[in-house]
Amino acid sequence: MTSADTLKGFKRDGRVVIVGASLAGLRAAEALRDEGFTGSLTMIGDELGEPYDRPPLSKQVLTGWVPAGGTTLPRRRDINAEWLLGVPADGLDLATNHVHLADGREVPFDRVLISTGVRARPWFVETEAALDGVFVVRTREHADGLQRALASGPSRVLVIGAGFTGSEIASICRERDIPVTVAELAPAPLVGALGAVIGDVAADMQRAHGVDLRCGVKVTQLEGDAQGRFHRAHFDDGSTIDADVAVVALGGIRNTEWLRDSGLAAGPWGIACDTGCRALDLNGLITDDIFVAGDVARCPNPIYEYRLISLEHWVNAVEQAQVAAHNMVSAQADRWPHLSIPTFWSIQFGVNIKSVGVPTFADEVVVTQGSVPDRRFVAAYGYQGRVTAAVSFNNAKWLDHYRQLIETAAPFPPPCPTPDEPVDAKPVPVDFPGPRLLAQGATVVVTGHDPGERRVTAAWQHR
Amino acid sequence: MTTTETPDILRRILDYSARADPYPLYAELRETPVALQEDGSYVISAYRELTGILHDPHLSSDVRHLSRPMAAAEARTTPSFINLDPPEHDRLRRLAMRHFGPPHTPGLVTGMEPDLTATVSGLIDDFAGKQQIDIVDDFAYPFPVTVICHLLGVPREDEPQFHVWVNAIIDSLDYDPRTDPKEKLDNGVQATTDLREYLGGLLEQRHGRPGDDLLTRLANDDGPDGRMTDDEIVSTANLLLIAGHETTVNLIANGMLTLLRHPRVLQRLRDEPDLIVPLVEELLRYEPPVHIIPWRAAYSDITVADTVIPKGSQIMLMLASGSRDPDRFHDPDRFDPDRQDNQHLGFGSGIHLCFGGPLARLETQIALTELVRRLDRPRLVADPPPYRPSPILRGPIHLHIEQSQ
């Protein structure tokens, strides 16, 4: 049988399992059917209920505009799948091609797509995280709980972490006229993602809207009262603050633990794959039948020196799902690379923030259009003389242009003036906080001497 | 090489004889996506280059940045936001949008649905007993005019008066000093003055009076950006009045014509009215009302597909050609309401994306659905129908149909 026949047979009655039934998983399933896959399709998800959209959870849901249950993802077509919901996968056997579920079931597959995403990083002290009034925001239930807490009129909300989610929550508190304190270890909000220049703008914005913003501080303890309700937080500078609600917005943890013994290159940094969304095994070899998409994928981007980049962006999940699904049912020569420029948006304090490219991949930044004091501007990021990213505040319609500049490695700073060019547009150092050490978690150890036996194994407990 | 001199194709497109079917000429034009003209202006006709330049902040909408001054009447008045760049454009458009759409006025357009349906029904009721109907005069023109008059707060009965001015202004848009009598331009300039004076008069009565129409709200409301000056309000109202009906009339007429040429699609629409939503999107791609953005200026040197367009050059954007580009749309000359990923240029793109797009969509959706539902076996009297003179705002001047009695 030729490989074309094999592929035809697989498209007709192969078995595809998708582990992770959220945005990437659902869109991949739809794309598989669009591509003519008529075999069996199994969707595995640890949450009960239909796939839903997450961006509104930290925005419209918390304002009370949209109920948490109202964010179900639209079905773009019938996917005719078997749904195994409410039970997580806990193992992947590449020798026999089975997914193991936590309840003991085993699901066979010919090809599998892993889109298990990210979960919220919980507060680091379990007993404190369990206090009544301490929240994270990742799932519908989380958002629903926090929305109720906000609706009950808390005297003050403490947001721990001023990344995008934390800043959006702080914004909503102010919109609902709830006093809010934001604690951030970095010198400014959003600084880890967008650098100091934008971080300073974000800090001004928060303070102008009455946020009690405290940067360069660490929350050391969440204190509960006798009834187990959160009521006070302690900072590392010795100060304390009284609040009824604490929102832990310290980013996410990639759901890869279940792949620990699978032999895939999976760890706290995600699951490494090629631009075709095919997973790499521990040795860095491409697997043929294992695909990855969404927040959990760690994909090389040629535009950024082939660095493996994992992104928790909505658009990234959709695009990778599309590419992964296409490649799952296509012959080698017809496969697509996932070559898109990342885009991301946020809405906070009445400002639409949107970025294109990878702002952390930069050494300089310059405001190219508009006015920073008016909070309507575009800033371009450059790395060694070429444009690598751009961020807009209330100016998103220009970003397609900057995407083109990134795609064509256009010179930085962009040379020609625009009608709305600021008078003092000069590049400044981008100034990101120092690189975070990633020494924790998994690493690998090389074994063997001959090419035939030279392999790596995972060393999970490094410390 | 993307730049060659191809004056003959553009000439042929602008010539009236091409009006009924300019699309083969667009295909020829796209062979040179960025085409330098004899007069130093540039014509851009391919999808990729068009979307690129529509998002390019070096492309100016302000004709004062042209190195050779423009003749048309538009150049001689206080510009409305369509002819301005950021930050002025952004401020004025934002001030106008406050009263027209989200986030401050959400639901305004969808809330108009009952009124729109009633207006459409009334016009179709008047078809009763008529064997021959002119879809333009009897329907596609009076409908959006009624809507925009109501929305702006312009008395509907003044229509015969401003109709003459608007016609003269539209005529002057196409003014070409090489072929047209200067009279055409002078008429346009005079009409612009008259229309502005008329709108200024309406505005004067609005100050200090509460009311729901757009003129009243613009005259009285104070948002975070402050208030528009009277001059700015008149420019904005002038723009919305003209753009609010001159384009929709063509979209509806082109739409009915297209449906009559595709009887199976017409029948499908009758059977599944929800088809109207993607169908109108496909119309905006396939037979859009705005074919050309005739003058944009290079604020500084602009590179498009390896061609450097020098600062101050006039740039002509062939939107309708871009929407038929086979490099972007599969089988682009086929009218296919089931088309996926239909990112047409019917409303332009970028910061000048059509302000009235949501209203135009809803008007056309209701208009075509009702026409198809209520007309009994309509037939075209003449195909192609007679067209209006303009190559920029393209559509039939009359669309006679017959229906069974």
Short mmCIF file of C-alpha atoms in Angstrom, two decimals, chain A:
data_model
loop_
_atom_site.label_atom_id
_atom_site.label_comp_id
_atom_site.label_asym_id
_atom_site.label_seq_id
_atom_site.Cartn_x
_atom_site.Cartn_y
_atom_site.Cartn_z
CA MET A 1 0.00 0.00 0.00
CA THR A 2 1.38 3.44 -0.90
CA SER A 3 1.46 6.22 1.63
CA ALA A 4 -1.25 8.00 -0.37
CA ASP A 5 -3.52 5.00 0.12
CA THR A 6 -2.66 4.92 3.80
CA LEU A 7 -3.57 8.58 4.12
CA LYS A 8 -6.82 8.07 2.23
CA GLY A 9 -7.68 5.19 4.52
CA PHE A 10 -6.85 7.25 7.57
CA LYS A 11 -8.97 10.17 6.39
CA ARG A 12 -11.85 7.80 5.75
CA ASP A 13 -11.86 5.73 8.92
CA GLY A 14 -8.87 6.60 11.08
CA ARG A 15 -9.11 7.39 14.77
CA VAL A 16 -8.25 10.87 16.03
CA VAL A 17 -8.20 11.73 19.70
CA ILE A 18 -8.06 15.34 20.86
CA VAL A 19 -6.92 15.78 24.43
CA GLY A 20 -8.01 19.17 25.69
CA ALA A 21 -11.52 20.27 24.72
CA SER A 22 -11.20 24.03 24.76
CA LEU A 23 -10.69 26.61 22.00
CA ALA A 24 -7.78 24.90 20.21
CA GLY A 25 -9.31 21.44 20.56
CA LEU A 26 -12.71 22.47 19.26
CA ARG A 27 -11.37 24.49 16.36
CA ALA A 28 -9.04 21.62 15.40
CA ALA A 29 -11.97 19.20 15.43
CA GLU A 30 -13.98 21.51 13.18
CA ALA A 31 -11.02 21.92 10.85
CA LEU A 32 -10.51 18.15 10.67
CA ARG A 33 -14.09 17.71 9.49
CA ASP A 34 -13.72 20.63 7.07
CA GLU A 35 -10.69 18.86 5.64
CA GLY A 36 -12.78 15.79 4.95
CA PHE A 37 -11.80 13.60 7.86
CA THR A 38 -14.68 11.13 8.31
CA GLY A 39 -13.13 8.74 10.82
CA SER A 40 -13.80 8.62 14.54
CA LEU A 41 -13.14 11.69 16.61
CA THR A 42 -12.87 11.64 20.39
CA MET A 43 -12.72 14.80 22.49
CA ILE A 44 -11.24 14.43 25.97
CA GLY A 45 -11.58 17.27 28.48
CA ASP A 46 -11.13 17.57 32.22
CA GLU A 47 -13.91 20.14 32.60
CA LEU A 48 -17.57 19.26 32.34
CA GLY A 49 -19.64 21.14 29.81
CA GLU A 50 -19.11 22.48 26.35
CA PRO A 51 -15.96 24.31 25.29
CA TYR A 52 -16.13 28.00 26.17
CA ASP A 53 -14.30 31.19 25.44
CA ARG A 54 -11.89 32.49 28.07
CA PRO A 55 -11.04 36.12 27.17
CA PRO A 56 -14.45 37.39 28.37
CA LEU A 57 -13.91 35.77 31.78
CA SER A 58 -11.58 38.55 32.94
CA LYS A 59 -13.60 41.21 31.11
CA GLN A 60 -17.33 41.11 30.32
CA VAL A 61 -18.08 38.34 32.83
CA LEU A 62 -16.53 40.17 35.78
CA THR A 63 -18.44 43.35 34.99
CA GLY A 64 -21.60 41.29 35.18
CA TRP A 65 -22.53 42.04 31.55
CA VAL A 66 -22.28 38.43 30.50
CA PRO A 67 -22.96 35.46 32.78
CA ALA A 68 -20.04 33.04 33.09
CA GLY A 69 -22.23 30.40 31.46
CA GLY A 70 -22.80 32.67 28.46
CA THR A 71 -19.38 32.28 26.88
CA THR A 72 -19.90 28.92 25.17
CA LEU A 73 -17.84 28.83 21.99
CA PRO A 74 -19.92 28.93 18.85
CA ARG A 75 -19.93 25.66 16.94
CA ARG A 76 -18.97 26.49 13.42
CA ARG A 77 -20.04 23.12 12.13
CA ASP A 78 -21.13 19.71 13.39
CA ILE A 79 -18.06 17.73 14.44
CA ASN A 80 -19.74 14.39 15.13
CA ALA A 81 -17.41 13.50 17.98
CA GLU A 82 -17.52 11.34 21.04
CA TRP A 83 -17.07 13.57 24.08
CA LEU A 84 -15.31 12.25 27.16
CA LEU A 85 -15.70 15.18 29.53
CA GLY A 86 -15.05 15.70 33.21
CA VAL A 87 -12.11 13.38 33.31
CA PRO A 88 -8.50 14.34 32.66
CA ALA A 89 -6.04 12.33 30.62
CA ASP A 90 -3.21 11.03 32.73
CA GLY A 91 -0.91 9.29 30.32
CA LEU A 92 0.09 8.84 26.70
CA ASP A 93 1.53 5.56 25.48
CA LEU A 94 3.37 6.07 22.22
CA ALA A 95 4.27 2.41 21.88
CA THR A 96 0.68 1.25 21.72
CA ASN A 97 -0.97 4.57 20.74
CA HIS A 98 -3.32 4.91 23.67
CA VAL A 99 -4.41 7.82 25.85
CA HIS A 100 -4.94 6.84 29.48
CA LEU A 101 -7.67 8.56 31.39
CA ALA A 102 -7.62 9.23 35.12
CA ASP A 103 -10.58 6.90 35.62
CA GLY A 104 -8.67 3.99 34.15
CA ARG A 105 -10.12 4.03 30.66
CA GLU A 106 -7.81 3.72 27.68
CA VAL A 107 -8.56 5.36 24.36
CA PRO A 108 -6.78 4.09 21.25
CA PHE A 109 -5.78 6.46 18.46
CA ASP A 110 -4.02 6.64 15.13
CA ARG A 111 -3.26 10.32 15.57
CA VAL A 112 -3.60 12.48 18.63
CA LEU A 113 -3.76 16.23 19.12
CA ILE A 114 -2.67 17.57 22.48
CA SER A 115 -4.28 20.87 23.44
CA THR A 116 -4.41 20.60 27.21
CA GLY A 117 -3.61 24.27 27.72
CA VAL A 118 -2.71 26.03 30.90
CA ARG A 119 -4.21 26.20 34.35
CA ALA A 120 -4.00 29.11 36.76
CA ARG A 121 -0.94 29.23 38.98
CA PRO A 122 -2.39 28.92 42.46
CA TRP A 123 -1.26 30.84 45.53
CA PHE A 124 1.86 29.09 46.79
CA VAL A 125 0.54 28.31 50.29
CA GLU A 126 -2.26 25.81 49.99
CA THR A 127 -4.07 26.71 53.21
CA GLU A 128 -4.01 30.38 52.28
CA ALA A 129 -5.19 29.65 48.75
CA ALA A 130 -8.15 27.80 50.27
CA LEU A 131 -9.35 30.85 52.23
CA ASP A 132 -12.79 32.10 51.40
CA GLY A 133 -12.30 35.18 49.20
CA VAL A 134 -9.10 34.07 47.49
CA PHE A 135 -9.55 33.59 43.75
CA VAL A 136 -7.74 32.73 40.58
CA VAL A 137 -9.34 33.33 37.16
CA ARG A 138 -9.00 30.70 34.52
CA THR A 139 -12.25 28.77 34.32
CA ARG A 140 -15.91 29.66 34.16
CA GLU A 141 -16.37 28.61 37.77
CA HIS A 142 -13.55 30.89 38.85
CA ALA A 143 -15.00 33.85 36.98
CA ASP A 144 -18.47 33.13 38.27
CA GLY A 145 -17.23 33.01 41.88
CA LEU A 146 -15.23 36.21 41.55
CA GLN A 147 -18.10 37.99 39.85
CA ARG A 148 -20.34 37.16 42.80
CA ALA A 149 -17.69 38.33 45.24
CA LEU A 150 -17.36 41.63 43.38
CA ALA A 151 -21.12 42.02 43.19
CA SER A 152 -21.42 41.65 46.95
CA GLY A 153 -19.58 44.96 47.39
CA PRO A 154 -16.22 44.14 48.95
CA SER A 155 -14.51 46.89 50.95
CA ARG A 156 -11.31 46.32 48.96
CA VAL A 157 -9.90 43.87 46.43
CA LEU A 158 -6.25 42.88 46.35
CA VAL A 159 -4.93 41.82 42.96
CA ILE A 160 -1.64 39.95 43.14
CA GLY A 161 0.24 40.29 39.86
CA ALA A 162 -0.14 43.10 37.33
CA GLY A 163 0.14 41.17 34.10
CA PHE A 164 -2.74 41.35 31.63
CA THR A 165 -5.24 39.37 33.67
CA GLY A 166 -4.42 41.18 36.91
CA SER A 167 -4.61 44.57 35.23
CA GLU A 168 -7.94 43.73 33.58
CA ILE A 169 -9.37 42.69 36.93
CA ALA A 170 -8.11 45.87 38.58
CA SER A 171 -9.76 47.84 35.78
CA ILE A 172 -13.08 46.12 36.35
CA CYS A 173 -12.92 46.79 40.08
CA ARG A 174 -12.54 50.49 39.35
CA GLU A 175 -15.33 50.34 36.79
CA ARG A 176 -17.52 48.88 39.56
CA ASP A 177 -16.22 51.51 41.95
CA ILE A 178 -14.55 48.94 44.22
CA PRO A 179 -11.33 50.04 45.96
CA VAL A 180 -8.48 47.97 44.63
CA THR A 181 -4.83 47.42 45.49
CA VAL A 182 -2.52 45.88 42.92
CA ALA A 183 0.72 44.26 44.10
CA GLU A 184 3.40 43.62 41.50
CA LEU A 185 6.92 42.35 41.98
CA ALA A 186 8.21 44.09 38.83
CA PRO A 187 8.71 47.88 38.68
CA ALA A 188 5.47 48.41 36.72
CA PRO A 189 2.41 46.59 35.36
CA LEU A 190 2.71 44.64 32.08
CA VAL A 191 6.45 45.14 32.20
CA GLY A 192 7.30 41.48 31.74
CA ALA A 193 5.37 41.32 28.48
CA LEU A 194 5.80 44.84 27.08
CA GLY A 195 8.86 46.39 28.77
CA ALA A 196 9.40 49.46 30.91
CA VAL A 197 8.18 52.15 28.50
CA ILE A 198 4.72 50.66 28.18
CA GLY A 199 4.88 49.54 31.81
CA ASP A 200 5.18 53.18 32.89
CA VAL A 201 2.17 54.12 30.76
CA ALA A 202 0.19 51.27 32.31
CA ALA A 203 1.20 52.39 35.80
CA ASP A 204 0.05 55.97 35.13
CA MET A 205 -3.18 54.64 33.74
CA GLN A 206 -3.88 52.53 36.82
CA ARG A 207 -3.10 55.36 39.23
CA ALA A 208 -5.18 57.83 37.21
CA HIS A 209 -8.10 55.48 37.68
CA GLY A 210 -7.63 55.31 41.42
CA VAL A 211 -5.85 51.98 41.68
CA ASP A 212 -3.58 51.68 44.74
CA LEU A 213 -0.68 50.33 42.70
CA ARG A 214 2.29 48.96 44.62
CA CYS A 215 5.24 47.88 42.53
CA GLY A 216 8.45 46.18 43.57
CA VAL A 217 6.68 44.44 46.42
CA LYS A 218 5.88 40.84 47.12
CA VAL A 219 2.87 39.51 48.97
CA THR A 220 4.20 37.14 51.61
CA GLN A 221 1.08 35.96 53.40
CA LEU A 222 -2.68 35.90 52.99
CA GLU A 223 -4.27 35.98 56.40
CA GLY A 224 -7.70 34.60 57.22
CA ASP A 225 -10.07 35.32 60.09
CA ALA A 226 -11.53 32.77 62.48
CA GLN A 227 -14.20 31.82 59.92
CA GLY A 228 -11.58 31.07 57.29
CA ARG A 229 -12.29 34.23 55.34
CA PHE A 230 -9.43 36.18 53.78
CA HIS A 231 -9.13 39.60 55.41
CA ARG A 232 -5.52 40.78 55.35
CA ALA A 233 -2.39 40.51 53.21
CA HIS A 234 1.18 40.96 54.33
CA PHE A 235 3.91 42.41 52.11
CA ASP A 236 7.64 41.82 52.21
CA ASP A 237 8.24 45.44 53.19
CA GLY A 238 6.42 44.77 56.44
CA SER A 239 3.23 46.57 55.50
CA THR A 240 -0.21 45.00 55.46
CA ILE A 241 -3.48 45.70 53.75
CA ASP A 242 -7.05 44.78 54.67
CA ALA A 243 -9.26 43.44 51.91
CA ASP A 244 -12.16 40.99 51.46
CA VAL A 245 -11.07 39.57 48.15
CA ALA A 246 -7.66 38.52 46.86
CA VAL A 247 -7.19 37.64 43.21
CA VAL A 248 -4.08 35.64 42.47
CA ALA A 249 -3.07 36.57 38.91
CA LEU A 250 0.39 35.07 38.68
CA GLY A 251 0.13 33.47 35.27
CA GLY A 252 -0.37 29.87 34.36
CA ILE A 253 1.09 26.41 34.60
CA ARG A 254 1.14 24.31 31.45
CA ASN A 255 -0.78 21.09 31.73
CA THR A 256 2.00 18.68 30.79
CA GLU A 257 2.43 16.58 33.92
CA TRP A 258 0.32 13.82 32.43
CA LEU A 259 2.95 13.46 29.69
CA ARG A 260 5.77 12.90 32.15
CA ASP A 261 6.47 9.31 31.08
CA SER A 262 5.37 9.66 27.49
CA GLY A 263 8.79 10.31 26.00
CA LEU A 264 7.67 13.65 24.56
CA ALA A 265 9.67 16.85 24.99
CA ALA A 266 7.15 18.12 27.50
CA GLY A 267 7.77 20.11 30.64
CA PRO A 268 6.96 23.34 32.44
CA TRP A 269 7.86 25.22 29.28
CA GLY A 270 5.25 23.35 27.22
CA ILE A 271 5.47 20.65 24.59
CA ALA A 272 8.08 21.32 21.94
CA CYS A 273 6.92 20.92 18.35
CA ASP A 274 7.95 21.90 14.85
CA THR A 275 6.18 24.63 12.88
CA GLY A 276 3.90 21.89 11.55
CA CYS A 277 2.65 21.38 15.12
CA ARG A 278 4.17 17.88 15.24
CA ALA A 279 5.44 17.10 18.73
CA LEU A 280 9.12 16.51 19.37
CA ASP A 281 10.17 13.60 21.50
CA LEU A 282 12.68 14.02 24.30
CA ASN A 283 15.56 13.66 21.86
CA GLY A 284 14.22 16.38 19.66
CA LEU A 285 13.01 13.97 17.00
CA ILE A 286 9.76 14.74 15.22
CA THR A 287 6.92 12.34 15.96
CA ASP A 288 4.60 11.60 13.09
CA ASP A 289 1.29 11.04 14.82
CA ILE A 290 1.43 13.38 17.80
CA PHE A 291 0.34 16.97 17.24
CA VAL A 292 0.16 19.93 19.59
CA ALA A 293 -1.80 23.20 19.54
CA GLY A 294 -2.68 26.12 21.76
CA ASP A 295 -1.29 27.40 25.05
CA VAL A 296 0.56 24.16 25.75
CA ALA A 297 2.48 24.12 22.45
CA ARG A 298 6.01 25.44 22.21
CA CYS A 299 6.64 26.16 18.60
CA PRO A 300 9.73 27.50 16.80
CA ASN A 301 9.28 30.79 14.99
CA PRO A 302 11.73 31.42 12.14
CA ILE A 303 11.15 35.16 12.41
CA TYR A 304 12.45 35.06 15.96
CA GLU A 305 15.58 33.04 15.21
CA TYR A 306 13.69 29.75 15.41
CA ARG A 307 13.20 30.18 19.12
CA LEU A 308 10.66 27.86 20.67
CA ILE A 309 7.87 30.14 21.79
CA SER A 310 4.75 29.24 23.70
CA LEU A 311 1.96 31.77 23.68
CA GLU A 312 -1.21 31.97 25.71
CA HIS A 313 -3.00 33.93 23.02
CA TRP A 314 -6.45 33.31 21.60
CA VAL A 315 -5.41 33.85 17.99
CA ASN A 316 -2.42 31.56 18.41
CA ALA A 317 -4.67 28.75 19.63
CA VAL A 318 -6.98 29.14 16.65
CA GLU A 319 -4.21 29.30 14.09
CA GLN A 320 -2.26 26.38 15.49
CA ALA A 321 -5.42 24.30 15.63
CA GLN A 322 -5.99 25.00 11.97
CA VAL A 323 -2.45 24.07 10.98
CA ALA A 324 -2.33 20.99 13.20
CA ALA A 325 -5.65 19.70 11.87
CA HIS A 326 -4.59 20.27 8.29
CA ASN A 327 -1.29 18.50 8.78
CA MET A 328 -2.93 15.56 10.56
CA VAL A 329 -4.76 14.67 7.37
CA SER A 330 -2.21 15.78 4.77
CA ALA A 331 0.73 14.13 3.07
CA GLN A 332 4.21 15.40 3.85
CA ALA A 333 4.40 17.58 0.75
CA ASP A 334 1.07 19.26 1.48
CA ARG A 335 1.76 20.21 5.06
CA TRP A 336 1.62 23.78 6.27
CA PRO A 337 3.95 25.59 8.65
CA HIS A 338 2.54 27.70 11.46
CA LEU A 339 4.34 30.90 10.54
CA SER A 340 2.10 33.57 11.88
CA ILE A 341 3.11 36.67 13.78
CA PRO A 342 1.57 36.54 17.26
CA THR A 343 -1.19 38.99 18.10
CA PHE A 344 -2.71 39.74 21.44
CA TRP A 345 -5.28 42.16 22.86
CA SER A 346 -6.45 43.41 26.20
CA ILE A 347 -9.01 45.94 27.37
CA GLN A 348 -8.35 47.85 30.56
CA PHE A 349 -9.22 51.28 31.94
CA GLY A 350 -11.12 52.06 28.77
CA VAL A 351 -8.09 51.44 26.59
CA ASN A 352 -7.81 48.82 23.89
CA ILE A 353 -4.27 47.46 24.04
CA LYS A 354 -3.17 45.31 21.15
CA SER A 355 0.18 43.87 20.23
CA VAL A 356 1.66 42.20 17.20
CA GLY A 357 4.93 40.31 17.18
CA VAL A 358 6.99 39.33 20.21
CA PRO A 359 7.77 42.49 22.20
CA THR A 360 10.21 40.67 24.49
CA PHE A 361 12.33 39.97 21.42
CA ALA A 362 13.63 43.54 21.28
CA ASP A 363 16.35 45.82 22.48
CA GLU A 364 14.77 49.18 21.62
CA VAL A 365 11.34 50.72 21.51
CA VAL A 366 10.03 53.93 19.93
CA VAL A 367 6.65 55.63 19.89
CA THR A 368 5.94 55.96 16.16
CA GLN A 369 2.41 57.36 16.07
CA GLY A 370 0.05 59.27 18.29
CA SER A 371 0.49 60.59 21.78
CA VAL A 372 1.43 58.77 24.97
CA PRO A 373 -0.25 61.29 27.30
CA ASP A 374 -3.52 60.83 25.35
CA ARG A 375 -3.09 57.05 25.56
CA ARG A 376 -3.58 56.79 21.84
CA PHE A 377 -0.38 55.66 20.23
CA VAL A 378 1.61 52.95 18.55
CA ALA A 379 5.04 51.88 19.78
CA ALA A 380 7.37 49.82 17.59
CA TYR A 381 9.90 47.41 19.01
CA GLY A 382 13.22 46.67 17.33
CA TYR A 383 15.96 44.14 17.70
CA GLN A 384 19.38 44.94 16.24
CA GLY A 385 17.96 47.34 13.69
CA ARG A 386 14.85 45.51 12.52
CA VAL A 387 11.22 45.77 13.58
CA THR A 388 10.14 42.80 15.72
CA ALA A 389 6.91 43.90 17.41
CA ALA A 390 4.46 46.74 17.94
CA VAL A 391 1.97 47.67 20.62
CA SER A 392 -0.98 49.99 20.20
CA PHE A 393 -3.09 51.81 22.74
CA ASN A 394 -6.46 52.73 21.18
CA ASN A 395 -4.87 52.60 17.74
CA ALA A 396 -5.20 48.97 16.74
CA LYS A 397 -6.17 49.54 13.13
CA TRP A 398 -2.56 50.32 12.21
CA LEU A 399 -1.13 47.06 13.44
CA ASP A 400 -1.47 45.26 10.10
CA HIS A 401 1.15 47.66 8.81
CA TYR A 402 3.51 46.78 11.63
CA ARG A 403 2.88 43.09 11.04
CA GLN A 404 4.11 43.65 7.49
CA LEU A 405 7.17 45.46 8.80
CA ILE A 406 7.93 42.48 11.05
CA GLU A 407 7.37 39.99 8.25
CA THR A 408 9.68 41.86 5.92
CA ALA A 409 12.38 42.51 8.57
CA ALA A 410 11.95 46.23 7.93
CA PRO A 411 14.54 48.60 9.40
CA PHE A 412 14.14 49.89 12.93
CA PRO A 413 13.36 52.63 13.74
CA PRO A 414 10.90 52.95 10.83
CA PRO A 415 12.42 55.77 8.75
CA CYS A 416 9.50 57.74 7.27
CA PRO A 417 7.35 60.23 9.13
CA THR A 418 3.58 59.81 9.43
CA PRO A 419 1.04 62.62 9.85
CA ASP A 420 0.61 61.70 13.52
CA GLU A 421 4.27 61.16 14.33
CA PRO A 422 5.18 62.41 17.81
CA VAL A 423 7.63 65.32 17.74
CA ASP A 424 10.22 63.63 19.92
CA ALA A 425 10.12 60.09 18.52
CA LYS A 426 13.44 58.64 19.62
CA PRO A 427 14.18 54.98 20.28
CA VAL A 428 15.01 54.11 23.88
CA PRO A 429 16.26 50.85 25.40
CA VAL A 430 13.38 48.45 25.83
CA ASP A 431 14.40 47.58 29.39
CA PHE A 432 12.85 44.28 30.35
CA PRO A 433 13.42 42.92 33.82
CA GLY A 434 16.31 40.46 33.99
CA PRO A 435 15.78 36.99 32.56
CA ARG A 436 13.84 34.73 34.87
CA LEU A 437 15.77 31.65 35.78
CA LEU A 438 14.07 28.53 34.53
CA ALA A 439 16.22 26.15 36.55
CA GLN A 440 13.25 24.56 38.23
CA GLY A 441 11.26 21.76 36.69
CA ALA A 442 12.35 19.24 34.15
CA THR A 443 15.64 18.95 32.38
CA VAL A 444 17.30 16.18 30.43
CA VAL A 445 20.40 14.01 30.78
CA VAL A 446 22.25 12.59 27.78
CA THR A 447 22.96 8.86 27.91
CA GLY A 448 24.99 6.48 25.71
CA HIS A 449 27.99 7.01 23.45
CA ASP A 450 27.19 5.47 20.05
CA PRO A 451 24.87 7.33 17.69
CA GLY A 452 22.57 4.31 17.91
CA GLU A 453 22.19 4.48 21.66
CA ARG A 454 22.80 8.13 22.31
CA ARG A 455 19.53 9.36 23.81
CA VAL A 456 18.31 11.76 26.44
CA THR A 457 16.18 10.95 29.43
CA ALA A 458 14.20 13.34 31.53
CA ALA A 459 15.39 14.39 34.95
CA TRP A 460 12.28 15.84 36.55
CA GLN A 461 13.54 16.57 40.03
CA HIS A 462 16.51 18.80 39.45
CA ARG A 463 16.61 20.37 42.86
#
